Coordinates of C-alpha atoms in Angstrom, one line a residue:
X1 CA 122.8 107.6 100.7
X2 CA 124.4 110.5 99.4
X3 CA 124.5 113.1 101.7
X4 CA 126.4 116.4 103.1
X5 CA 129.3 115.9 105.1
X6 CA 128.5 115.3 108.4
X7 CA 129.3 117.8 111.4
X8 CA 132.3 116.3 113.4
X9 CA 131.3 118.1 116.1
X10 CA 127.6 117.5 116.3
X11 CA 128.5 113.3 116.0
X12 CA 130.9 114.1 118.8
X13 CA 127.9 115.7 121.4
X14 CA 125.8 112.6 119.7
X15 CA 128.5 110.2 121.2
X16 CA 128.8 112.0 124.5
X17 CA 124.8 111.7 124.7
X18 CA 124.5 115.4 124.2
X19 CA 120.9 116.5 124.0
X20 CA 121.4 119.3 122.1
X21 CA 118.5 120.5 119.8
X22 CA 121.5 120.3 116.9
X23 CA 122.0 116.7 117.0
X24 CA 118.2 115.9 117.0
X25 CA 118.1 118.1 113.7
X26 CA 120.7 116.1 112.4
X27 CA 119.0 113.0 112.6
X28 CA 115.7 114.2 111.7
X29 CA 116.9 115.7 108.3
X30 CA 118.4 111.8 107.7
X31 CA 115.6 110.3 108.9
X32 CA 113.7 112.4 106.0
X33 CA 116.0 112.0 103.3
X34 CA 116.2 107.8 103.9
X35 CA 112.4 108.0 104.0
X36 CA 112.4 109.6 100.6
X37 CA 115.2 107.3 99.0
X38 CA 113.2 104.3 100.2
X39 CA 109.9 106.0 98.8
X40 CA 111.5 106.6 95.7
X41 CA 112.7 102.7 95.7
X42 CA 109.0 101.6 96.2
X43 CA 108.4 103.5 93.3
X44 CA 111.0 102.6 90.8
X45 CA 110.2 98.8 92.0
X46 CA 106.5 99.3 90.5
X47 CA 107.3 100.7 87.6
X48 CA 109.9 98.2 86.7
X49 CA 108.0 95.2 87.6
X50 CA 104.1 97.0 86.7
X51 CA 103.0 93.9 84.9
X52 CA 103.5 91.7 88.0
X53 CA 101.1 94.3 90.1
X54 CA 97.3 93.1 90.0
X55 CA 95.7 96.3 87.7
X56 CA 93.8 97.9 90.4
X57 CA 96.4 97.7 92.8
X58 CA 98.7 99.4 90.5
X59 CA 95.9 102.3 89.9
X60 CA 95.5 102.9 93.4
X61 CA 98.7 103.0 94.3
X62 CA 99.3 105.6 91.1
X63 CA 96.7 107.4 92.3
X64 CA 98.1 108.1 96.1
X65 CA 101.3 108.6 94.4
X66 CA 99.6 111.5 92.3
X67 CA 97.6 112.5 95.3
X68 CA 100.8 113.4 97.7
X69 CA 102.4 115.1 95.1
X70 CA 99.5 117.6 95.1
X71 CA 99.3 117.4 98.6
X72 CA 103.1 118.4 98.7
X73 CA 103.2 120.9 96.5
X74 CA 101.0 123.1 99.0
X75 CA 102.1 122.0 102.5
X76 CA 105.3 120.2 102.3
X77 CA 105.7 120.1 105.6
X78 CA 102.7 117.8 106.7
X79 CA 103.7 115.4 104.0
X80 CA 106.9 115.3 105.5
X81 CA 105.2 115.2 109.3
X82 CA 103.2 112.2 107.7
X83 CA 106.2 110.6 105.6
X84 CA 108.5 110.4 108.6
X85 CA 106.1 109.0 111.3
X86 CA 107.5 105.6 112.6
X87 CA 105.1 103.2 111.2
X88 CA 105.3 104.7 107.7
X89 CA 109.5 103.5 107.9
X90 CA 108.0 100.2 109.2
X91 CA 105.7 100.0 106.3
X92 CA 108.2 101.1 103.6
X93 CA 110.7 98.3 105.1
X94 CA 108.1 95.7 104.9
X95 CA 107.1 96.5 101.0
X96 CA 110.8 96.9 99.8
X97 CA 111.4 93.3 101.5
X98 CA 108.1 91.6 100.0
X99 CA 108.5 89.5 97.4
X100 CA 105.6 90.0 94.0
X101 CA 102.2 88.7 94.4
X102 CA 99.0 89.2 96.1
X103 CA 100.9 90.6 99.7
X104 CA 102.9 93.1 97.4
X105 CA 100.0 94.1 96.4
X106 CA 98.1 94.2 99.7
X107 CA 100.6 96.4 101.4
X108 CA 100.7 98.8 98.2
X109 CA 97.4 99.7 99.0
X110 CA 98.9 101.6 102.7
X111 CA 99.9 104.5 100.6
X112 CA 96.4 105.3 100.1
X113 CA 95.9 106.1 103.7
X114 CA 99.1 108.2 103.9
X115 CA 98.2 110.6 100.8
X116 CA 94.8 110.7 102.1
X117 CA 95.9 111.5 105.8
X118 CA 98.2 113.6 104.0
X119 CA 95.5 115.5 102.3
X120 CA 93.1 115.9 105.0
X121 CA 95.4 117.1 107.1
X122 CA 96.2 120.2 104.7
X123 CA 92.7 120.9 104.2
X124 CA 91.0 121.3 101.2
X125 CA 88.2 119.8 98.9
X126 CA 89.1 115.9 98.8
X127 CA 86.4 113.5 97.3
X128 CA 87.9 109.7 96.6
X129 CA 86.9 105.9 97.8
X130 CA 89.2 103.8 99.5
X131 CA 89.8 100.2 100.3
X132 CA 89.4 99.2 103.4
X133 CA 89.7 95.2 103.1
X134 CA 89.9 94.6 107.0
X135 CA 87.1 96.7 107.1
X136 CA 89.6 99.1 108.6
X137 CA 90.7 102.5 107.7
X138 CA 94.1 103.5 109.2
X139 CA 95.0 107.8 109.1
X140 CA 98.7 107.1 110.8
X141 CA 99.3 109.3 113.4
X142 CA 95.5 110.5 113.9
X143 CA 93.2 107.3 114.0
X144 CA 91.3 104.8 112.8
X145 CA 88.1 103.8 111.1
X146 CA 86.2 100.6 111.8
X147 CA 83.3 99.5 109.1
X148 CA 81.4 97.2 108.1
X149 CA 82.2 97.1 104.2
X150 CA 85.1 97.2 102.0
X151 CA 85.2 101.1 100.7
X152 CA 84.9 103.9 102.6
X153 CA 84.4 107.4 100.6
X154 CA 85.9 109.9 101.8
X155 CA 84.8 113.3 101.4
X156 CA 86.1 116.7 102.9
X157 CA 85.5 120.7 102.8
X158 CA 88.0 123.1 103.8
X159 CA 88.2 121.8 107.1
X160 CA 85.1 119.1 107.9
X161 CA 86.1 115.8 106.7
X162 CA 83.1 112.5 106.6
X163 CA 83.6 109.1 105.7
X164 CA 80.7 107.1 104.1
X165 CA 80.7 102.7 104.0
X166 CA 79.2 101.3 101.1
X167 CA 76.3 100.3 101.7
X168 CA 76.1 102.3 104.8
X169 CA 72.3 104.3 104.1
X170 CA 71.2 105.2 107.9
X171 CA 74.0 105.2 110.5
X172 CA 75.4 108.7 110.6
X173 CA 79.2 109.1 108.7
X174 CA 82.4 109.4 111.2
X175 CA 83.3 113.3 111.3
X176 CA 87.1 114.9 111.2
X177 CA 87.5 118.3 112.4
X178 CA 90.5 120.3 111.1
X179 CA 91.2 121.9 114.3
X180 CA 95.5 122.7 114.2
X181 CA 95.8 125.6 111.8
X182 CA 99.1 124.8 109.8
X183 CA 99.7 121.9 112.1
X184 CA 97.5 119.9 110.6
X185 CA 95.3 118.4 113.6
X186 CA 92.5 116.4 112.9
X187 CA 90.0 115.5 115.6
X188 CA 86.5 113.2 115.1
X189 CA 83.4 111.4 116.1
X190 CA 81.3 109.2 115.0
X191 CA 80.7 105.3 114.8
X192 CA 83.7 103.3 114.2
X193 CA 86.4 106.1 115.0
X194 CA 88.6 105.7 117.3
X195 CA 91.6 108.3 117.8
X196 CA 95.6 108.1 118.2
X197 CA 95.8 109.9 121.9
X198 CA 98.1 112.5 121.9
X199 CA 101.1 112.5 125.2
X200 CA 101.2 115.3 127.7
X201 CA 103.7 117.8 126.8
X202 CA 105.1 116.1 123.5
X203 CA 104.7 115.6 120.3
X204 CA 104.1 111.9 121.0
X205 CA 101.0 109.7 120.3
X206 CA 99.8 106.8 122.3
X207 CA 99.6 104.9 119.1
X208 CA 97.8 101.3 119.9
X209 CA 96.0 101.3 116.2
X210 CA 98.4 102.0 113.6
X211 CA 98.8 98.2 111.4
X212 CA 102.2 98.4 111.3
X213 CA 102.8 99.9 114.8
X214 CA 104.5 96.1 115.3
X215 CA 105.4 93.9 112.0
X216 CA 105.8 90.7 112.1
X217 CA 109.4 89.4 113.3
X218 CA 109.9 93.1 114.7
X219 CA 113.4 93.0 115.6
X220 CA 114.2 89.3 115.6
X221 CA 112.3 88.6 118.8
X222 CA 108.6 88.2 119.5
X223 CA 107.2 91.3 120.3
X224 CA 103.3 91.5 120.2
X225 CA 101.1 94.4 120.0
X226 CA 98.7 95.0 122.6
X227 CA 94.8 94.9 122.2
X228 CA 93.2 98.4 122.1
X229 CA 90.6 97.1 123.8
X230 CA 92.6 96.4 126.7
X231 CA 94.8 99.6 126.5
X232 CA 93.9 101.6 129.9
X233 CA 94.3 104.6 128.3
X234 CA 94.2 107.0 132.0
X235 CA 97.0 104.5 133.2
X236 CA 99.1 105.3 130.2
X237 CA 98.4 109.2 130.3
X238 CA 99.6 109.0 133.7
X239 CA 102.3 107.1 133.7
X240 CA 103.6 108.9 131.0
X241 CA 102.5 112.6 132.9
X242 CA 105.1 111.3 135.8
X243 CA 107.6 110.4 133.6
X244 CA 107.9 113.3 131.4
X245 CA 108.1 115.2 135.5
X246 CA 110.5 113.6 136.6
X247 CA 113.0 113.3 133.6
X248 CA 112.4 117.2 133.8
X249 CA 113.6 117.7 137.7
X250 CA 116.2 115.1 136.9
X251 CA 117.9 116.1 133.5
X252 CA 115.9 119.4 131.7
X253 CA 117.8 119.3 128.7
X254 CA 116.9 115.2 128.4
X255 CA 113.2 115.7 128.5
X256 CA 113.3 118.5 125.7
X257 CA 115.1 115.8 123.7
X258 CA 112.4 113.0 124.5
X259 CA 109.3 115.4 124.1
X260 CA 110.2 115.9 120.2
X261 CA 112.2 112.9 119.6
X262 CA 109.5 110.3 120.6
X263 CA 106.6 110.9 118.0
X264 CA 105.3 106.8 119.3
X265 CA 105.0 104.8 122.2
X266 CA 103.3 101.6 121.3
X267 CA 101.7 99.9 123.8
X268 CA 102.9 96.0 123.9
X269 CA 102.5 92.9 125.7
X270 CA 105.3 91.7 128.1
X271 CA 107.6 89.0 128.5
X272 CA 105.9 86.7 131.6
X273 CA 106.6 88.8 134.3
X274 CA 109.3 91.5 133.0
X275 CA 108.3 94.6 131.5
X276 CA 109.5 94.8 127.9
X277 CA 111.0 97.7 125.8
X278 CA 111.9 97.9 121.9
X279 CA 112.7 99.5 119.0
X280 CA 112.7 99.1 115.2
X281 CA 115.8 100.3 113.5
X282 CA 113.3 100.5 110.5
X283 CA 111.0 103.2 113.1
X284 CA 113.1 105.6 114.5
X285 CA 111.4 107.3 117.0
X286 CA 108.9 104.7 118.1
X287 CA 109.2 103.3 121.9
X288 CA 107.6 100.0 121.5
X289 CA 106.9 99.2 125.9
X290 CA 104.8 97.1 128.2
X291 CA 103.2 99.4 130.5
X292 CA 105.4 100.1 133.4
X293 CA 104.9 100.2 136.5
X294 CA 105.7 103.5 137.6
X295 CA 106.9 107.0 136.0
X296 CA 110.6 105.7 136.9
X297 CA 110.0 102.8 134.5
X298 CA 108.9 104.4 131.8
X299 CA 111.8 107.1 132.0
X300 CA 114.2 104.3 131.9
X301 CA 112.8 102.5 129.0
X302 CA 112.1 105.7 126.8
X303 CA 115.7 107.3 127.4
X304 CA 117.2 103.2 126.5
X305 CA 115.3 103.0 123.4
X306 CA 115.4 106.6 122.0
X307 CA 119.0 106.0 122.1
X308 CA 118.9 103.1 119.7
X309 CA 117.0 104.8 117.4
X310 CA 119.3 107.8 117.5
X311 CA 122.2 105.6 116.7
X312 CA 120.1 103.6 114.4
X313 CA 119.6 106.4 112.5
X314 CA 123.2 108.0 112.7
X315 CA 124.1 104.6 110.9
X316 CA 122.0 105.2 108.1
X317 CA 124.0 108.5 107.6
X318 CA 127.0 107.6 108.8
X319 CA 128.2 103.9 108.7
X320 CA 129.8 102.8 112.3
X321 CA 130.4 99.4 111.2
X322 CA 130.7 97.3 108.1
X323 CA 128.6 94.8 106.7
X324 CA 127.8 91.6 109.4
X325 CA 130.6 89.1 109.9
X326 CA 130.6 85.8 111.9
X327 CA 132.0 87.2 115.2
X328 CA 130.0 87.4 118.1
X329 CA 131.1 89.3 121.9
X330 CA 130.0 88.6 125.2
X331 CA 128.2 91.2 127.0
X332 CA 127.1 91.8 130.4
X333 CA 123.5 92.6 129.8
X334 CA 122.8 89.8 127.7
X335 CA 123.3 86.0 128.4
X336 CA 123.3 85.8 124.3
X337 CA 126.6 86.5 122.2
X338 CA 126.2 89.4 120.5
X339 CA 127.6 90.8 117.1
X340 CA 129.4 93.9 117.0
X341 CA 126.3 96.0 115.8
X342 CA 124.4 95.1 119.0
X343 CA 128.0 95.2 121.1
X344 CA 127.9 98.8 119.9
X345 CA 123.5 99.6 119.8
X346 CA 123.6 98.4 123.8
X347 CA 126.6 99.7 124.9
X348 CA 125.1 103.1 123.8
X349 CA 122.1 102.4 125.5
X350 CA 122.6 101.7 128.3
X351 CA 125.6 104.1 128.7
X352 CA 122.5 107.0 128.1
X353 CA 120.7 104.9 131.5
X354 CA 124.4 105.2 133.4
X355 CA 123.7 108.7 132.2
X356 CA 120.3 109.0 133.6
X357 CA 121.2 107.4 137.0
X358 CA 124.3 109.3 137.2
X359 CA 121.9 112.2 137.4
X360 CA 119.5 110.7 139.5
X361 CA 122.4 110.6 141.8
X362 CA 123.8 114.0 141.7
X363 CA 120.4 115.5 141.3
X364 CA 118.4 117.8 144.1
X365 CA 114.9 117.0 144.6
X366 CA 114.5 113.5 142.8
X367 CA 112.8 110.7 144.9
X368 CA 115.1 108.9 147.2
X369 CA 113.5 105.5 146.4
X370 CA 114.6 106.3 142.8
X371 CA 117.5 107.6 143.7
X372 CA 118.7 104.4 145.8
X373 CA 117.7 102.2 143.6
X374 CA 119.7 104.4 140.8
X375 CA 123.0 103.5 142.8
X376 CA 122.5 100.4 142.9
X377 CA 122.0 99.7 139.1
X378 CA 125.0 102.6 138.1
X379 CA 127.8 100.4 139.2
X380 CA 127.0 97.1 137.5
X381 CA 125.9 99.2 134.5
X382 CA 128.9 101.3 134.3
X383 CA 131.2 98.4 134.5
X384 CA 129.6 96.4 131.6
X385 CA 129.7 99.4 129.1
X386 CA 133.2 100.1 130.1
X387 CA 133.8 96.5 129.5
X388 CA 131.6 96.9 126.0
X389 CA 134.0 99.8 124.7
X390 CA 136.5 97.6 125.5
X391 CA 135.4 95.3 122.6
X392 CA 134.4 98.2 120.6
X393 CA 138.0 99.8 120.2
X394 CA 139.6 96.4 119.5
X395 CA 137.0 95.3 116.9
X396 CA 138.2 95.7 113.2
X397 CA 134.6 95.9 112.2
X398 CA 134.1 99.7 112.9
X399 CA 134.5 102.4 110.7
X400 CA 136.7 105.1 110.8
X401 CA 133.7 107.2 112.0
X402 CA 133.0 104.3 114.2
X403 CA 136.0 104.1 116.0
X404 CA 135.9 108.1 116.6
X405 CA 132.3 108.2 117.5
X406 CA 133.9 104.8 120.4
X407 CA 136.2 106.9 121.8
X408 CA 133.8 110.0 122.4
X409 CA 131.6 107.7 124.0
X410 CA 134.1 106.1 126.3
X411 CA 135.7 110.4 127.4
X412 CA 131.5 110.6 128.5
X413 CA 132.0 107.2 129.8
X414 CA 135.4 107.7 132.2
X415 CA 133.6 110.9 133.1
X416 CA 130.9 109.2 134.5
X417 CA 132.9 106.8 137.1
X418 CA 134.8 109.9 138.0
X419 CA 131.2 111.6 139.8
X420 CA 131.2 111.2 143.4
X421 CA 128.2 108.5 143.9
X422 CA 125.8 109.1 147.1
X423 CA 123.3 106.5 146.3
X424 CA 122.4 106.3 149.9

């Protein structure tokens, strides 16, 4: 994507696993203008191909179109807040990669409940009818609507919204209250509505509703969303409270990062007896986890993965490595050869959990169980990233940029096994 040069020094801090506000601007503004390329693909895809879209798919999916433009025109910025939350990446790469037919045509139909979250999130007069097929209505990042029927009109004032089933003549309509000034924030009642659960001190959402909160084949493995019915919603508020606590006392400048960079954590099943942690490369900005067992857990797993989808997204601006080739690397955190792409994605990771440990280390006031068991995991850690960068710098698969960004991340590494360690 065509882009302005890139700060050498802000993708220096970025590969020194800087938190600085700068870097996370950086990636945000990419994250926006990919969002808007692939947008603009979806686009140009219907038009060229319109007389393989079933007509009132194609109408629909005009008429969103139509309906964020307006929307956009008065608040840009909750178009863009809407635009570049997680699962609307996921969605976008699912539709690009569909081939035509009736699916196509199913997952056109998502834009409807963007422009219309869009829209009711500006305020304003809205009146239209929706599909909801599942009998669901999705409003990403806010909620979602369960009925029995397969409309739902929506209808809003200047800052009361109510949704109406066909068919539906005695049960009361849901109700959404415009309640964030310019932000946007949409709260409700009312049979079949169910909310997205805002974090404690973030801009994240305990997001167990949103359709594409887990596509299928997410990531090449088999990751599975969690029933909201069986998401303990006070567990997950609280792990999350003593999480965001002690990434504060451990690292400040690391919990500013996570409190705006995660807008997601998706609440998934585990693996037998491990927990699990993921990320899409397609949903920056999503933490797709298991539920941890304690706050220590869940810093561990939100530092790893926000730090794939900050390289993720670096990638998209910046290429670190050329197109896939046949070689594959062994690594010490995986019994699975890797190529270099994931060489490089988990070397960075887990480089940002050497990080965190190193400060659980060297930190007053953090708990000595964490601590201890910090020591213990720094030095295996630390060795297999070392050994990773290793790989890294010989590889004739990185970039130019690549290679630079590799040998900032191994000055942060080497500074890292120089700290005294009192893991005791």
């Amino acid at each position: 994507m065509s882009v302005a040069p890139v700060p050498a020094p802000v993708v220096a801090r970025l590969a020194r696993l800087s938190p600085a506000p700068d870097g996370l601007t950086l990636l945000r503004s990419a994250l926006h203008t990919r969002r808007l390329l692939l947008l603009k693909a979806l686009l140009v895809r219907v038009h060229r191909h319109r007389a393989s879209v079933e007509p009132g798919a194609l109408g629909r999916f005009e008429r969103s179109w139509d309906l964020l433009e307006r929307v956009e025109r008065r608040h840009p910025s909750v178009v863009r807040d809407v635009l570049d939350y997680p699962t609307t990446g996921a969605w976008l790469a699912g539709a690009l990669a569909e081939p035509a037919g009736p699916a196509f045509d199913r997952l056109l139909g998502h834009l409807d409940t963007l422009a219309v979250t869009a829209a009711l999130r500006a305020g304003g007069t809205l009146d239209v009818t929706v599909e909801t097929p599942d009998g669901l209505l999705p409003l990403p990042g806010v909620g979602r609507l369960s009925v029995d029927a397969e409309r739902v009109r929506v209808s809003a004032g200047e800052r009361t919204v109510r949704f109406h089933p066909d068919g539906a003549h005695h049960a009361a309509p849901a109700v959404l209250k415009l309640t964030g000034g310019r932000d946007g924030v949409l709260t409700g009642r009312g049979p079949g509505w169910r909310a997205v659960r805002p974090l404690h001190g973030s801009v994240a959402r305990l997001d167990d509703l949103d359709p594409y909160r887990v596509p299928s084949g997410a990531g090449g493995t088999v990751v599975v969303a969690a029933d909201p019915a069986d998401t303990d919603h006070a567990a997950w508020a609280a792990t999350w409270r003593a999480a965001q606590e002690l990434l504060a006392r451990t690292d400040p400048g690391r919990a500013a990062e996570v409190s705006r960079g995660v807008r997601a954590v998706v609440p998934v099943l585990p693996r037998g007896p491990r927990h699990l942690g993921a990320t899409l490369s397609a949903a920056p900005g999503a933490v797709l986890t298991s539920l941890p067992d304690h706050g220590e857990g869940m810093v561990e797993t939100v530092v790893h993965e926000l730090h794939h989808s900050k390289l993720a997204t670096l990638h998209e601006l910046m290429p670190l490595y050329g197109p896939g080739r046949d070689a594959v690397h062994q690594v010490g955190w995986r019994p699975d050869l890797r190529p270099i792409a994931g060489v490089l994605h988990g070397a960075y990771a887990h480089m940002a959990l050497t990080d965190l440990w190193w400060r659980a280390i060297t930190t007053d006031g953090v708990p000595a169980a964490w601590r201890h068991c910090a020591g213990q995991q720094f030095d295996d850690i630390h060795d297999q990233v070392g050994a990773a960068l290793l790989i890294l710098l010989e590889s004739d698969e990185l970039t130019v940029e690549g290679r630079e960004f590799v040998h900032q991340m191994r000055l942060h590494h080497a500074s890292l096994g120089a700290a005294p360690l009192a893991a005791g």
